[in-house]
Each structure stands twice: as C-alpha cells, then as structure tokens.
Short mmCIF file of C-alpha atoms in Angstrom, two decimals:
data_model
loop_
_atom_site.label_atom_id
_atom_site.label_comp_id
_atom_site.label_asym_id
_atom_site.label_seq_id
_atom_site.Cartn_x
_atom_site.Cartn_y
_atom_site.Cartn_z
CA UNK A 1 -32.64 5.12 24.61
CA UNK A 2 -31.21 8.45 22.97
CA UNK A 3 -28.68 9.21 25.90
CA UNK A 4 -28.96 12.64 27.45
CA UNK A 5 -29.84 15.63 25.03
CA UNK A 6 -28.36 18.78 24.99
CA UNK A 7 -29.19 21.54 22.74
CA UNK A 8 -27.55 23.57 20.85
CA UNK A 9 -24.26 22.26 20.19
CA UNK A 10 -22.58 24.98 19.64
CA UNK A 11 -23.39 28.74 20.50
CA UNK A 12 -21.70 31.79 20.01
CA UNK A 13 -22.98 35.01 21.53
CA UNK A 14 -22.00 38.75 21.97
CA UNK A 15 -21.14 39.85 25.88
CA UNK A 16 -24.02 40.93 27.33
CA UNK A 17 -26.57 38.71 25.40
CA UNK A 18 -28.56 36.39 27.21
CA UNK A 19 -27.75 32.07 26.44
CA UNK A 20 -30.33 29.55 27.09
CA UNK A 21 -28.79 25.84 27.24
CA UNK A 22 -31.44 22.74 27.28
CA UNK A 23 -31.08 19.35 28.51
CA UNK A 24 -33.57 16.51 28.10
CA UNK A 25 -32.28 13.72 30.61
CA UNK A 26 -32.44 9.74 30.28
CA UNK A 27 -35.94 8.83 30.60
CA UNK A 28 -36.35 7.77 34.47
CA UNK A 29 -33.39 9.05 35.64
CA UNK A 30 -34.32 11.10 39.18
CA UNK A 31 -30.81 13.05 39.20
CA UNK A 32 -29.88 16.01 36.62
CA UNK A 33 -26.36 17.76 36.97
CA UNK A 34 -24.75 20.84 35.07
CA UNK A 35 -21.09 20.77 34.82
CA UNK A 36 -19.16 23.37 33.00
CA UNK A 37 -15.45 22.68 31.34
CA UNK A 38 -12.28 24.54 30.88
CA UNK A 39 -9.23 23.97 30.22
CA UNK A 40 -7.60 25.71 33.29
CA UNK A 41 -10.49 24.39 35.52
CA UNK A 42 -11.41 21.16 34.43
CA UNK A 43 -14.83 19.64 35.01
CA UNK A 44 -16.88 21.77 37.59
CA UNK A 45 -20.08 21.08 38.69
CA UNK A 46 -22.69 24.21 38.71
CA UNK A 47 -25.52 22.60 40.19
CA UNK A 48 -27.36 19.41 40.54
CA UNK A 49 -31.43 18.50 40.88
CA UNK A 50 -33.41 15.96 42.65
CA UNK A 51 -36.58 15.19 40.90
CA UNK A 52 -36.78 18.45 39.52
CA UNK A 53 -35.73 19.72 42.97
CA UNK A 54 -32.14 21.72 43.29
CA UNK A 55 -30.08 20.26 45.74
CA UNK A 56 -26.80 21.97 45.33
CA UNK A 57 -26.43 24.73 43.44
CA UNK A 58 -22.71 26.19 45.48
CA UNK A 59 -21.14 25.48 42.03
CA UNK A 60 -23.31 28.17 40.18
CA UNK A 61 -20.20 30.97 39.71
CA UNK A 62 -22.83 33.99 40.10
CA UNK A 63 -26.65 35.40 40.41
CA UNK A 64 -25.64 35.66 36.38
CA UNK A 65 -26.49 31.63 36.42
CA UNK A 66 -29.60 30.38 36.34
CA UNK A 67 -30.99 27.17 36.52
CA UNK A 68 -34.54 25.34 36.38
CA UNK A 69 -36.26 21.89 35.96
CA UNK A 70 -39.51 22.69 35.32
CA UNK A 71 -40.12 18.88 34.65
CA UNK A 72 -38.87 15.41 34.89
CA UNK A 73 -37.45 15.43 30.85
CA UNK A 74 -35.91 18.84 30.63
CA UNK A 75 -33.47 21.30 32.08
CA UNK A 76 -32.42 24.78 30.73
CA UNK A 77 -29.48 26.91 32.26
CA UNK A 78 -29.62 30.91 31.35
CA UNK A 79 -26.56 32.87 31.81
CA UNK A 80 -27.78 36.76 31.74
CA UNK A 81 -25.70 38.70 30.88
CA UNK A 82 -22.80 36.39 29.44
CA UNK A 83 -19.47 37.80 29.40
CA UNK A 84 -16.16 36.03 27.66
CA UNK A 85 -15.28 34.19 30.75
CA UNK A 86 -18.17 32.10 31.15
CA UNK A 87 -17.09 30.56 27.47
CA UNK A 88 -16.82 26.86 28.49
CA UNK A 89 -18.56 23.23 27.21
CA UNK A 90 -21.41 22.93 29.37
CA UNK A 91 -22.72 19.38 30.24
CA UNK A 92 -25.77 17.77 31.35
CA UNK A 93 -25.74 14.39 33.07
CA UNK A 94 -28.28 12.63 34.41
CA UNK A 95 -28.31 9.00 36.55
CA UNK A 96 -31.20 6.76 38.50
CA UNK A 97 -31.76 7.54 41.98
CA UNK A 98 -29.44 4.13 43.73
CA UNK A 99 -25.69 5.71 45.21
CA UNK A 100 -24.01 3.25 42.91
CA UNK A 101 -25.30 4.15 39.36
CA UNK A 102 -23.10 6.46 36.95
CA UNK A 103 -24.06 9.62 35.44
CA UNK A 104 -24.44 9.26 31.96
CA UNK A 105 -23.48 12.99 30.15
CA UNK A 106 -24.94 14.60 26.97
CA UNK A 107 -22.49 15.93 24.00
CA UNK A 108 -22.46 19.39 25.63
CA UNK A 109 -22.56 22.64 24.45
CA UNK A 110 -19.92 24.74 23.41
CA UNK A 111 -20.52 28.14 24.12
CA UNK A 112 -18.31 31.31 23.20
CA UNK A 113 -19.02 34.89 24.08
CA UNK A 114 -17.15 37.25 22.27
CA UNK B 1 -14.69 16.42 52.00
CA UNK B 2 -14.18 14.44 48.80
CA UNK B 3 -11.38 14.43 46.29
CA UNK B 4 -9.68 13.07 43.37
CA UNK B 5 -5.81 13.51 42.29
CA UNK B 6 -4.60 12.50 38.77
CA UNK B 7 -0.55 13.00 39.29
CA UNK B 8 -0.53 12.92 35.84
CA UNK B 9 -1.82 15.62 33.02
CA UNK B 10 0.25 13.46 30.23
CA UNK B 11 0.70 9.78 29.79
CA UNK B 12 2.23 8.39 26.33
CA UNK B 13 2.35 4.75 25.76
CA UNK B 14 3.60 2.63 22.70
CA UNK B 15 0.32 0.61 21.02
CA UNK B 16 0.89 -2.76 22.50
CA UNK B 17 2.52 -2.23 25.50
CA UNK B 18 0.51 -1.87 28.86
CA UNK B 19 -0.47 1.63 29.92
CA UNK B 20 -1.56 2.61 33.77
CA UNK B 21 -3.60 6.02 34.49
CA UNK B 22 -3.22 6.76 38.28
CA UNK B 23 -5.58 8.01 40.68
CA UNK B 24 -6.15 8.51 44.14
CA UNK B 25 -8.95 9.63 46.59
CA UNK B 26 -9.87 11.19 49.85
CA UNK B 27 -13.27 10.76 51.06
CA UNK B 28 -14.97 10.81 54.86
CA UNK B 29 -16.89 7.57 53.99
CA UNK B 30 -16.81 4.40 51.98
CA UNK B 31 -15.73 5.40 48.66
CA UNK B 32 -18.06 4.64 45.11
CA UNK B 33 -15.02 4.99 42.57
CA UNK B 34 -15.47 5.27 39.11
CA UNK B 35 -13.36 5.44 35.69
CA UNK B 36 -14.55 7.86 32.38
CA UNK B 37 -13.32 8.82 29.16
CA UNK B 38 -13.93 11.47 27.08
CA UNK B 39 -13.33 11.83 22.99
CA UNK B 40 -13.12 14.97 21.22
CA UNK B 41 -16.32 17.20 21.20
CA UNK B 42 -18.23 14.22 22.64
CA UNK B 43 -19.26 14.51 26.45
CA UNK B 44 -17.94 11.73 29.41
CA UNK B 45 -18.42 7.86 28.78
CA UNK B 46 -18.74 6.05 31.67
CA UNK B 47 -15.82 2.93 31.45
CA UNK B 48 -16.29 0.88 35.30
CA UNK B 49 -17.02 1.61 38.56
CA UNK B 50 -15.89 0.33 41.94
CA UNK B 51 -18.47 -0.02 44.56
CA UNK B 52 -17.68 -3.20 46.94
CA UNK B 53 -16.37 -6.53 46.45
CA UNK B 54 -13.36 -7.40 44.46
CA UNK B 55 -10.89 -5.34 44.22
CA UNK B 56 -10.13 -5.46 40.60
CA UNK B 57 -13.05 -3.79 38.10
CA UNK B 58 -13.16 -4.93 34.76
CA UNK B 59 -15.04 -2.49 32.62
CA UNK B 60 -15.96 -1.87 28.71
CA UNK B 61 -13.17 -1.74 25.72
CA UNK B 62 -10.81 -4.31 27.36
CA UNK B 63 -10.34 -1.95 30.65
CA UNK B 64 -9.72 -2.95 34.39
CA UNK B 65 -9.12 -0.61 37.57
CA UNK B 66 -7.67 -1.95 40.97
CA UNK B 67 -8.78 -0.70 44.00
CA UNK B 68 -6.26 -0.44 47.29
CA UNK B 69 -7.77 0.75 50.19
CA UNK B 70 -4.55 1.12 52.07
CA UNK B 71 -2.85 3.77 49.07
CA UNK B 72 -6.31 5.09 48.73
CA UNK B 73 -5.11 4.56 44.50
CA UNK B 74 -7.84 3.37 42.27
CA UNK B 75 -5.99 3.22 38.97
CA UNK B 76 -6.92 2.30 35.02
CA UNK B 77 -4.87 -0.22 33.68
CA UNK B 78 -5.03 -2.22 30.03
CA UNK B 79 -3.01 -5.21 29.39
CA UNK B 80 -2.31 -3.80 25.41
CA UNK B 81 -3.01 -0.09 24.59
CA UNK B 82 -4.44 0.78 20.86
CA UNK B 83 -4.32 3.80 19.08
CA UNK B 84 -8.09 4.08 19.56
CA UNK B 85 -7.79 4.20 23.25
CA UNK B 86 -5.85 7.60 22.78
CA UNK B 87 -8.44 10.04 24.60
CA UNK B 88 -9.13 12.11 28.00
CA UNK B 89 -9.71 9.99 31.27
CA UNK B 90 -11.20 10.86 34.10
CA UNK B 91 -11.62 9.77 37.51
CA UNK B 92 -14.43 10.28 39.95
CA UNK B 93 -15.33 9.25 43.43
CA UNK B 94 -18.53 9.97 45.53
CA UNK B 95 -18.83 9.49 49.24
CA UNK B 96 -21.21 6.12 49.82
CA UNK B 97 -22.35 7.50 53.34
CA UNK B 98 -23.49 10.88 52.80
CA UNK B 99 -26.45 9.96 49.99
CA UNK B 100 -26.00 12.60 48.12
CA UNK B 101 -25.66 11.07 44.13
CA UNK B 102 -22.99 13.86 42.88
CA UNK B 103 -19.27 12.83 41.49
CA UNK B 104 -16.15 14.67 42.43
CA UNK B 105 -14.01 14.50 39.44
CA UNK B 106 -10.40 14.91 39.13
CA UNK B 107 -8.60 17.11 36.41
CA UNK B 108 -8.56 14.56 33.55
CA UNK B 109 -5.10 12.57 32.38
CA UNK B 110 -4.42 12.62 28.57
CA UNK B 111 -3.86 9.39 27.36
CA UNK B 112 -1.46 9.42 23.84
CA UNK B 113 -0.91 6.00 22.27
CA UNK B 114 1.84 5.77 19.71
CA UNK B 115 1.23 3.75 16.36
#
C-alpha cells in the first residue's frame, strides 16, 4: 500500500490567490481528516469525513476553508483567498472505520503565502 | 471534553541511557491512547496504542508506553535511547464511548538524543 497521498508538497502562493491541496487516502479506509500545523498551534484538526460524509468541520478557521470528498480515494481542501496566516503543513490522515485503529497521515503539504 | 498535556516541549537524553516522554489525559469515557512520532518534513508515524488490557504497550523501534488509570499518565519510555530516535512525539487520546474516530493530540515533546 502507498500510505496516504498528498499533493503538492510544497506550495507557495501570493495573498489572495486561491490553493487547492489533494489527498488520496489508504485504500478502504472509511475516515479522512485535515489537520493543519504550526509552530505556535501545534497539530489542529480542520475537519474530518465519514465515507465521504463531513462530520466535523468546527476546526475549519473560516468560510475561506473549504473542504470536499467527492469520492472514497480523494480529498481536496481550497483556501480562497489565502492570506500569510493560513501558511502552515497541512495533513491528511485517513484510518478504517473500528474506534481502535490509528490514523495513518500523508507527508503533508507545506504551504506559504507571501 | 478530551485532552492531552505534554509537560514537556524539550527532553534531552544521553544515547544509551533511558529516556521517558510524559503525557497525560482527560477524557469523559474510556480512553483509546496512542503514541506518534514525527521526522522532519515527513507527516505522523503511528508508534503503539493503548486500548484495553495490559497496562504496558510495547510498540515499533524498541518503544513501550505504560498506562495508569489512577494519574491519568500514559507515558513513552525506551530502555536505551539512539541518536536515531531524536525526533517530535506526540500523544493522542480519543474518547472510546462517544464513536466518533477523531484524535485529540497534544502539543508535541522534542526528543534530542546526545551522541
């Protein structure tokens, strides 16, 4: 299995532009979470889907967040318009559907807006 | 509500000697504990995990974790720390009653081991 996929690695944008981030989860795995990394915040999560259905999406900062699952293998989140604060290492985990399993996170993607 | 404290942000040990990385937890329910680390510009490797049973977890790279219900502490211990263990650690706990499958992490505990 290839792990979790994110994609791009890195990104960097001007403020105002608008940043796509994909995720391609473990094949099978029913949950898909987006956390988001800082140093002065640590690990956050943004939101968090149930076969392709959001279940919690309190962690999303602002209506500038998006997020969709349009199917069981991939996940993009859209930040329109970006602005320097949202620069961060985004992550996409996914796990299997029993209480006990871990998540299992991609590489991330390391986004700056300048 | 669920939580996670890591007391500390720092924790330097000589390669050899034994190194501890505390944590401790608040949750409503019966708590699913679990132990990650994280290398530079790579995302969060999942070491052990705590769900029932015995008390002490042993997990991958020569890692164990002992869970105390009465301190509510669920700390990473390793008999003899290597250089290549130096890294970002993580600990996580979800609440086993509510179903919902999302981890509450705490704010990460540098691990430095010195040659």
């Amino acid at each position: 299995d290839a792990g979790v996929i994110q994609s791009p690695r890195h990104e960097v944008t001007e403020m105002g532009q608008e940043v796509t981030l994909r995720c391609k989860p473990i094949s099978g795995h029913d949950y898909l979470f987006w956390y988001r990394q800082t140093m002065m915040r640590g690990l956050e999560l943004l939101i968090y889907f149930n076969n392709n259905v959001p279940i919690d999406d309190s962690g999303m900062p602002e209506d500038r967040f998006s997020a969709k699952m349009p199917n069981a293998s991939f996940s993009t989140l859209k930040i329109q318009p970006s602005e320097p604060r949202d620069s961060a290492v985004y992550f996409c985990a996914s796990s299997s559907l029993e209480p006990n399993s871990p998540l299992h996170f991609g590489n991330g993607t390391r986004l700056t807006v300048t | 509500a669920q939580s996670v404290a890591q007391p500390e942000d720092q924790v330097n040990v000589a390669e050899g000697n034994p190194l501890t990385v505390k944590c401790t937890y608040s949750v409503s329910g019966n708590p699913y504990l679990f132990w990650y680390v994280q290398y530079p510009n790579r995302g969060l490797q999942f070491l052990l995990k705590y769900i029932t049973g015995d008390n002490l977890v042993k997990g991958s790279y020569g890692f164990e974790a002992e869970f105390n219900k009465s301190q509510t502490s669920f700390h990473l211990k390793k008999p003899s720390a290597l250089v290549s263990d130096s890294a970002l650690y993580f600990c996580a706990v979800r609440d086993g009653q509510t179903g919902a499958n999302n981890l509450f992490f705490g704010t990460g505990t540098r691990l430095t081991v010195i040659p």
